[in-house]
Every structure is written in C-alpha cells, then in structure tokens.
Coordinates of C-alpha atoms and ligand atoms in Angstrom, one line a residue:
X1 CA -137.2 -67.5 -24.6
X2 CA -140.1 -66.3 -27.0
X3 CA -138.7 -64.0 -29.4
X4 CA -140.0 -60.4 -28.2
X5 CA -137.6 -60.6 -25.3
X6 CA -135.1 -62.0 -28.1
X7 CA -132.5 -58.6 -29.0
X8 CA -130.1 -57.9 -31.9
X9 CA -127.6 -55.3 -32.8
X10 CA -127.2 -54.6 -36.0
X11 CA -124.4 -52.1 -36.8
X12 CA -121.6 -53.4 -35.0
X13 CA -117.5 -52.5 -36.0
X14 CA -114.5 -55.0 -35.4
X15 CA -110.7 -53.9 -35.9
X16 CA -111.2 -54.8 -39.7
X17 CA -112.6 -51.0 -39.6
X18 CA -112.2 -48.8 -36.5
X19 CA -114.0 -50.6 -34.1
X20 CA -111.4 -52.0 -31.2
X21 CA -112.7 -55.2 -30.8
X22 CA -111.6 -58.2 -32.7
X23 CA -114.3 -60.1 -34.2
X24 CA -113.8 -63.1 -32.2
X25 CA -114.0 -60.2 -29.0
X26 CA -116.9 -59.1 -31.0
X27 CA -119.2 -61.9 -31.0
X28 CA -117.8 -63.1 -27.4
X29 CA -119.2 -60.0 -26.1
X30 CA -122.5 -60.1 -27.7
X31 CA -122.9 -63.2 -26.1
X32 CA -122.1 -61.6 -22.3
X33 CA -124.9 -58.8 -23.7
X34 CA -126.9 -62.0 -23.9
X35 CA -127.7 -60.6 -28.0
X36 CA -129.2 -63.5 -30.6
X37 CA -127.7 -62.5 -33.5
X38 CA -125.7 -59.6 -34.7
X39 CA -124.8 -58.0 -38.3
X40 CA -120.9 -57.2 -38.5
X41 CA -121.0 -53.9 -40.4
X42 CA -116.9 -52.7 -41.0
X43 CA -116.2 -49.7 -43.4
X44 CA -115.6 -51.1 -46.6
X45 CA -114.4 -54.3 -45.6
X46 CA -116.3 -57.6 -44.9
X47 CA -112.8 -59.8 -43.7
X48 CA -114.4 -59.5 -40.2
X49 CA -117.8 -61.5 -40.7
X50 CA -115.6 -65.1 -41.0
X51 CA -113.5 -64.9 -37.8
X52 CA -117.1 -63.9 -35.7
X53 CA -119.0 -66.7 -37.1
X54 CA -116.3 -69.2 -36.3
X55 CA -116.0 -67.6 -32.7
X56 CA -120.0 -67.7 -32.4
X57 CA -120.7 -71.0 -34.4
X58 CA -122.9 -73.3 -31.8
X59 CA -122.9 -70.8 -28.9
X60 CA -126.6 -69.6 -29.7
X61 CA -125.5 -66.5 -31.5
X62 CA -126.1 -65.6 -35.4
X63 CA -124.1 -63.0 -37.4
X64 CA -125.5 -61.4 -40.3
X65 CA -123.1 -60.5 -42.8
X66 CA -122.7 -56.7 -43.3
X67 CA -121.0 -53.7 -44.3
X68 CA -121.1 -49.8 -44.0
X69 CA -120.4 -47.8 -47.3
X70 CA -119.6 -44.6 -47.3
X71 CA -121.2 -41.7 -49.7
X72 CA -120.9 -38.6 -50.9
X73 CA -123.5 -36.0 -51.9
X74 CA -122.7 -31.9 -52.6
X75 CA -120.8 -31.0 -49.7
X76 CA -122.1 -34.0 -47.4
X77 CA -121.7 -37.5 -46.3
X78 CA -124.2 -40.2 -45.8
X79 CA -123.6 -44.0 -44.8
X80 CA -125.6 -46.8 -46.3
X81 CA -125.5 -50.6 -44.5
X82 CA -125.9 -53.7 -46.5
X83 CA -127.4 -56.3 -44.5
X84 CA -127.8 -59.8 -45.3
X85 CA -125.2 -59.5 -48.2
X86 CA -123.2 -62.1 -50.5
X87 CA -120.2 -61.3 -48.5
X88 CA -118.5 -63.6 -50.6
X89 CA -118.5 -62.7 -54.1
X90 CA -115.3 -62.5 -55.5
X91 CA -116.8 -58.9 -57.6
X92 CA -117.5 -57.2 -54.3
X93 CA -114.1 -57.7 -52.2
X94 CA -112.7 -56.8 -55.8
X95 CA -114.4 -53.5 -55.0
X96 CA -113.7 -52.9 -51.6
X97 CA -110.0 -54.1 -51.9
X98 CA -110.1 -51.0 -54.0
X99 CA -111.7 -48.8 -51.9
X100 CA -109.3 -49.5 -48.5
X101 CA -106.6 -49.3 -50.9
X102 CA -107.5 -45.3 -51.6
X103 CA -108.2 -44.9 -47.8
X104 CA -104.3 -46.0 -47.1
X105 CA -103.4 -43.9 -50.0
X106 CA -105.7 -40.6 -48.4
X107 CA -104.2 -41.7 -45.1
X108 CA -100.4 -40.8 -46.0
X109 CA -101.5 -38.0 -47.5
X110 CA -103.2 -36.8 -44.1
X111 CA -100.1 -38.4 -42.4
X112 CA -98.1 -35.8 -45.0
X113 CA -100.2 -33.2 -43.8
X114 CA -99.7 -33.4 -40.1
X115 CA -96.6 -34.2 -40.5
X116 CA -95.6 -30.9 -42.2
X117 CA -97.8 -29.1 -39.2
X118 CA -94.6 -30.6 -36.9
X119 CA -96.8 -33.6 -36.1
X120 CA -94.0 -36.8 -35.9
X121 CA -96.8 -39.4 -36.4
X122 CA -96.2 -42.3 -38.4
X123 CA -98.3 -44.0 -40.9
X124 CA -97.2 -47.5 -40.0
X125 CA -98.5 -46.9 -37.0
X126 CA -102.1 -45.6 -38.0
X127 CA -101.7 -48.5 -40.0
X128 CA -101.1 -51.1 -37.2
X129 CA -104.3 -49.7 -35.7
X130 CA -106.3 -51.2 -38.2
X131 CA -104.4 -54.7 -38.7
X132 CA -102.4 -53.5 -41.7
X133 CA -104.8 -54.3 -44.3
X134 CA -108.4 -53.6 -42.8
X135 CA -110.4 -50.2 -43.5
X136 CA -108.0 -47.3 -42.5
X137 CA -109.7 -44.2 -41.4
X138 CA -110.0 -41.2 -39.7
X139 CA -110.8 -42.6 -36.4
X140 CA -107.7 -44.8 -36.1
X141 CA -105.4 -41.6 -36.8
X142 CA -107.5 -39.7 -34.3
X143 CA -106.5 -42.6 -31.6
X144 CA -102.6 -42.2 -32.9
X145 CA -102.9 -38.3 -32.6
X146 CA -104.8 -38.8 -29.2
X147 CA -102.0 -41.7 -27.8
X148 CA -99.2 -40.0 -28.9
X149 CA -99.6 -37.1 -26.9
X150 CA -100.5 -34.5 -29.9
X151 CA -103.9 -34.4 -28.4
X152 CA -105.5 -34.6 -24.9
X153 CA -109.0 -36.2 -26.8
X154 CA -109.9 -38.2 -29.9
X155 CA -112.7 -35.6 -30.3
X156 CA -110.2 -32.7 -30.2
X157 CA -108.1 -34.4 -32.7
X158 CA -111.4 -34.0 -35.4
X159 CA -111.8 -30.4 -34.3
X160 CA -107.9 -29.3 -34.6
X161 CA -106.9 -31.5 -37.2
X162 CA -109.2 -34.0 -39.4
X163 CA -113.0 -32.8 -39.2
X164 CA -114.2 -32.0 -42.5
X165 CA -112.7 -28.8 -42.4
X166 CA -109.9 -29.1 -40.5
X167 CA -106.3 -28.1 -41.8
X168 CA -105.2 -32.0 -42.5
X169 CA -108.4 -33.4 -43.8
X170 CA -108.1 -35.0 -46.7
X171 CA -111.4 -36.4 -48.9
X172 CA -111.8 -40.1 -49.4
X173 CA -112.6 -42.1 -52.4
X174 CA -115.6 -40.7 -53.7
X175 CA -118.9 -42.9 -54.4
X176 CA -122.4 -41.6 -54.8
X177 CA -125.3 -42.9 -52.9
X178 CA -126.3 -44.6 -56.4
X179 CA -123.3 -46.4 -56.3
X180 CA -123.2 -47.5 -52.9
X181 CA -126.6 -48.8 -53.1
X182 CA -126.3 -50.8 -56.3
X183 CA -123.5 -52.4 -55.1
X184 CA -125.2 -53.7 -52.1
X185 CA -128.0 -54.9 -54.4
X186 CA -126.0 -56.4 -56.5
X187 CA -125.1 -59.0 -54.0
X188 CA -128.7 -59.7 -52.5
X189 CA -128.3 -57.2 -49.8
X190 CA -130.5 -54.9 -48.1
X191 CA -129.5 -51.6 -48.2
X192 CA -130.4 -49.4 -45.0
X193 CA -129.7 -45.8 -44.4
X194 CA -127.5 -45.7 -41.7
X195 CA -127.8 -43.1 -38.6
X196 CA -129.9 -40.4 -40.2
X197 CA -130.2 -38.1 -37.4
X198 CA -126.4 -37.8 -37.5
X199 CA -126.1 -37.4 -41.2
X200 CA -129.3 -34.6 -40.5
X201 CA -130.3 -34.7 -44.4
X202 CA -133.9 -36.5 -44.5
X203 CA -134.7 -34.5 -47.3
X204 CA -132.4 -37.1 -49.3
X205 CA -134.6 -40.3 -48.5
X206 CA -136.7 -40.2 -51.9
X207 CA -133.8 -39.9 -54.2
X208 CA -132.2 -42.7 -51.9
X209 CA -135.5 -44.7 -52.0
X210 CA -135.3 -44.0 -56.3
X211 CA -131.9 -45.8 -56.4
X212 CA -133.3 -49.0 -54.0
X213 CA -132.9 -47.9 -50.5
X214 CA -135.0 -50.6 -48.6
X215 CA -134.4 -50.0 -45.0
X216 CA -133.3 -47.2 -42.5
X217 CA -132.2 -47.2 -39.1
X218 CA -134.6 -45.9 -36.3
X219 CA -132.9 -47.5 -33.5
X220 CA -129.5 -45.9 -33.2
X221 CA -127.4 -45.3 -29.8
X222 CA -128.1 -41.2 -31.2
X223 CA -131.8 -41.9 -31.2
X224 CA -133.6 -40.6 -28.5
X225 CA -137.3 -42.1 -28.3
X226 CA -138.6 -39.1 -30.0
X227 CA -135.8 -39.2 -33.0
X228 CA -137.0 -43.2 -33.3
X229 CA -140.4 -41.9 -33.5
X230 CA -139.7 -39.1 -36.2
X231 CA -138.1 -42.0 -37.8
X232 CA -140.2 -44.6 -37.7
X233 CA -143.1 -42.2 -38.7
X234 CA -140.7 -41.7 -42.2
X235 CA -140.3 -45.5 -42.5
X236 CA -144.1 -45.9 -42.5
X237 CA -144.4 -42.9 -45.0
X238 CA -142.1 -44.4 -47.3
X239 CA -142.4 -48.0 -46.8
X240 CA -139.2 -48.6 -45.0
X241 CA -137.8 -51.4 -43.2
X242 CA -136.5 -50.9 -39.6
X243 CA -133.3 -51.6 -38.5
X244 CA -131.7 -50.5 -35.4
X245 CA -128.5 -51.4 -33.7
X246 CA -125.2 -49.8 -31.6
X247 CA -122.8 -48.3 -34.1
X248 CA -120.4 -50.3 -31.2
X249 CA -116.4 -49.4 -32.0
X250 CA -115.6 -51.3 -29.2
X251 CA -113.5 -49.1 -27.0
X252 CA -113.3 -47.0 -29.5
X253 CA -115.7 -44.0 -29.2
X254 CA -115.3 -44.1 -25.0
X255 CA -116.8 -47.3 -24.0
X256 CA -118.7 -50.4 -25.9
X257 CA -122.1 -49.6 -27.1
X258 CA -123.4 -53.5 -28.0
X259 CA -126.3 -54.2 -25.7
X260 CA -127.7 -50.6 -25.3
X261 CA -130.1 -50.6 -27.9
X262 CA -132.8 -52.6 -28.1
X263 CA -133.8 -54.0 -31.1
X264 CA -136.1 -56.7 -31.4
X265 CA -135.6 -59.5 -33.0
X266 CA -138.9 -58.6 -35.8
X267 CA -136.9 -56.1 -37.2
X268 CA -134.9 -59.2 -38.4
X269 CA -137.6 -61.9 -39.6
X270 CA -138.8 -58.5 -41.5
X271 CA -135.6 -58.3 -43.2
X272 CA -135.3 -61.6 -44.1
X273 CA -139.0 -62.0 -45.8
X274 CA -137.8 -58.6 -47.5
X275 CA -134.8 -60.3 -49.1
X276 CA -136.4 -63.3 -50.4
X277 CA -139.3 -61.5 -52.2
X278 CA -136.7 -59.1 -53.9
X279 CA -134.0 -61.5 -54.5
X280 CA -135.9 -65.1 -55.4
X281 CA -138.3 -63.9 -57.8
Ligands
LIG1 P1 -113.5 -41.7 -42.4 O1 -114.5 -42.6 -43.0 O2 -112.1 -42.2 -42.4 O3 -113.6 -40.3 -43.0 O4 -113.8 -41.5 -40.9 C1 -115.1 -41.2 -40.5 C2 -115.3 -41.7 -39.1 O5 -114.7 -40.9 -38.1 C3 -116.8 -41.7 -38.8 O6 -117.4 -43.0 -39.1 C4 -116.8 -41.5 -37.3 O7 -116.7 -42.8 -36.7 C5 -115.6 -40.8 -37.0 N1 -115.8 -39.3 -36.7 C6 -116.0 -38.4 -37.6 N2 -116.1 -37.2 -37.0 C7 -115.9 -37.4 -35.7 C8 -115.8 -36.6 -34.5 N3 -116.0 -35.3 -34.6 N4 -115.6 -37.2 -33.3 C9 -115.4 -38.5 -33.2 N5 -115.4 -39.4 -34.3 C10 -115.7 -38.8 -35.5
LIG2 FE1 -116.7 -46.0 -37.8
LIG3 FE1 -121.5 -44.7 -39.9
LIG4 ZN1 -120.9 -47.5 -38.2

C-alpha cells in the first residue's frame, strides 16, 4: 500500500479516560478500520498506551503515545494533545497521578451535589466506570446518571445537571494553557490544540503559539470540510502542524468514531521530522 491511501487517527480515548473501549478493544478495532497507526490520547492519564501496544505489537498497527490535558482560561476551557510524548517519565505520571487524584476528589463532591438534589447515585459506581484508578470525569457520571434511570440521555444529564453551569457542576483542577503546554514539552512531545471549533476561541492561538503550541487539529469528527479549511488556512498563517483524528470514546458519545476521519498518514512523518529538530538539537 503506498502511504497516501495509508490513514491514522490520532485522538483516540480508552476506559483509562471516558472512552468505552479498552485499549486492547482499542487497537483491535483500529485494525478492523484497517488504520496504520493510532495516538492513544486519555485525559490526564497515559496507563492506556502499554496494554494497546502489546495488543497491536506485530499486527501492522503503530500507536503513538499521547495524552489530552485539560485547561483553563477566564471563564473557558481549551484541550491541548501531546503527541509523541515520553510517556514514561517517572516526573509526568507523578503529575497526572495528581491530577486524576483531584478529579476523584471533584467527582464526590459532584456525587455530594446530586446527591443532596435526591439523586441516589453512588461514587463507587462512577468510579467503576473508569476502572477505579483511570481519569474520572464528567462523562462517566453522565453514563451513571443516564443508566440509572435519573436521565433519559447522557446529553440531558450535562444540560440538567453537570454542564458548566449546571446546579452540580463542580470545577476541576485548574491548569493554565502555559502549564499544560510545558508539561508536554518537557517530555519531548508535541503539543496540538485539540478540537478548536468546539472550544470556538481562535483568538487564543498566538498566546498558545507564545508558550510552544506546535500543532493543531484540522481534521476533527466536528470539522466539516469548510471548518478544516478555516483551519488549515490558520495552520499555514501560523506555521502549524496538522493533526487530525476521531475524538473516538468508544461507545461512549453514541457510536465509535475511529475510522471516520481521514487523516493521512503525512500528517504523521510531519510530526515526527518536527520532533526531532526541536528535541535532538
Ligand atoms: P470533564 O473533563 O470531567 O469536565 O469532562 C468533560 C468531558 O465531558 C468532555 O471532554 C466531553 O467529552 C464531555 N462533555 C462535556 N459537555 C458535554 C455535553 N454537553 N454533552 C456530551 N458530552 C459532554
Ligand atoms: Fe473525553
Ligand atoms: Fe477534548
Ligand atoms: Zn478527546
């Protein structure tokens, strides 16, 4: 196969965050989408990229370490990717063992919240949703909300409950972009802007680009061909790499998303020349 008919994802969740999927179900599944390599990108926690490189090891499929931060700006929230990252160093899991540890912490608070609204859900079992130790969020208590009967949608459990200004929504851990964006760096990653036509704050790019953004995403299950366009015209502009992939949660936002966005393999050989010439100087 020459490598313009060769696709990637990459921006894909496993049960380490709220994605569905394990990670072994993960990379099994990229292989039925026929992908060649994708980047495991879990909220804040990087236990996933192991268990879907074992599952993938000689089948023909590559996985790029990842991970999704999230940040905070004024009144807003943005999501940065780090692509290609150390996944290893013992400095970075030191972090984002801190991090999950405040979203269990903002979860029983939510938990407290609902509860005190008549809701009888439990936190073990928002807890169970993300294996007990993985990135708990607000997408796993939407599904508890949503299966326990407190809620005929996950969707209607943001807009009664836990969207940013519902009655039980409670603020995570806060990081700046700065933060999120050095911390990448400092383990030889490449930081991307995640999904900026959700986020709808393009006006941010040149401070992000002033603290070492490097890529953003223009491919994006969101992105129509005229939102890749606008954002493809603002990589140029800025000197952007492109990345593109799914966002897939599994099962977890309807139905899985790996395989419906095509991103070329380029995008990746890009990244790669990219991270050598910044990181082995
Ligand atoms: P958290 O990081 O715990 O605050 O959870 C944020 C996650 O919840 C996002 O990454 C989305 O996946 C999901 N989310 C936020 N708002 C909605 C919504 N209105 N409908 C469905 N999912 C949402
Ligand atoms: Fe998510
Ligand atoms: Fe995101
Ligand atoms: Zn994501």
């Amino acid at each position: 196969m020459n490598s313009t008919h060769k696709y990637i994802d990459l921006h894909v969740h496993t049960n380490y965050s709220d994605g569905t999927f394990s990670p072994e179900e993960v990379s099994r599944y990229a292989l039925e989408m026929k992908l060649t390599a994708i980047a495991i990108t879990d909220h804040d926690c990087v236990d996933g990229i192991l268990p879907a490189m074992e599952e993938a090891k000689a089948r023909g499929l590559e996985i790029i370490p990842g991970v999704e931060l999230s940040a905070e700006i004024a009144d807003f929230e943005i999501h940065i990717i780090g692509l290609l990252i150390d996944w290893q160093d013992p400095w970075f899991n030191e972090q984002l063992k801190k991090i999950r540890n405040a979203r269990t912490e903002r979860m029983r608070k939510m938990v407290e919240k609902l509860n005190e609204m008549g809701i009888g859900i439990k936190l073990e079992d928002v807890m169970a949703l993300s294996r007990d130790k993985g990135a708990v969020g607000r997408l796993h208590l939407a599904r508890a909300l949503y299966e326990g009967g407190y809620t005929h949608s996950i969707k209607q459990a943001f807009a009664r409950f836990i969207g940013r200004t519902g009655p039980c929504y409670v603020k995570r851990m806060i990081i700046s972009p700065k933060e999120a964006i050095e911390m990448i760096r400092r383990v030889k990653g490449i930081p991307i802007f995640a999904h900026p036509r959700i986020m709808q704050h393009d006006e941010v790019i040149p401070e992000l680009i002033n603290y070492g953004l490097m890529g953003i995403e223009v491919l994006h299950i969101d992105h129509n061909s005229s939102t890749s366009n606008h954002y493809k015209q603002l990589a140029q502009k800025y000197g952007l790499l492109l990345s593109g992939g799914s966002d897939c949660h599994g099962a977890g936002k309807g139905y899985p998303l790996m395989g419906k966005v095509e991103v070329p393999y380029s995008f990746l050989e890009t990244i790669k020349e990219a991270k050598k010439r910044e990181y082995e100087k």
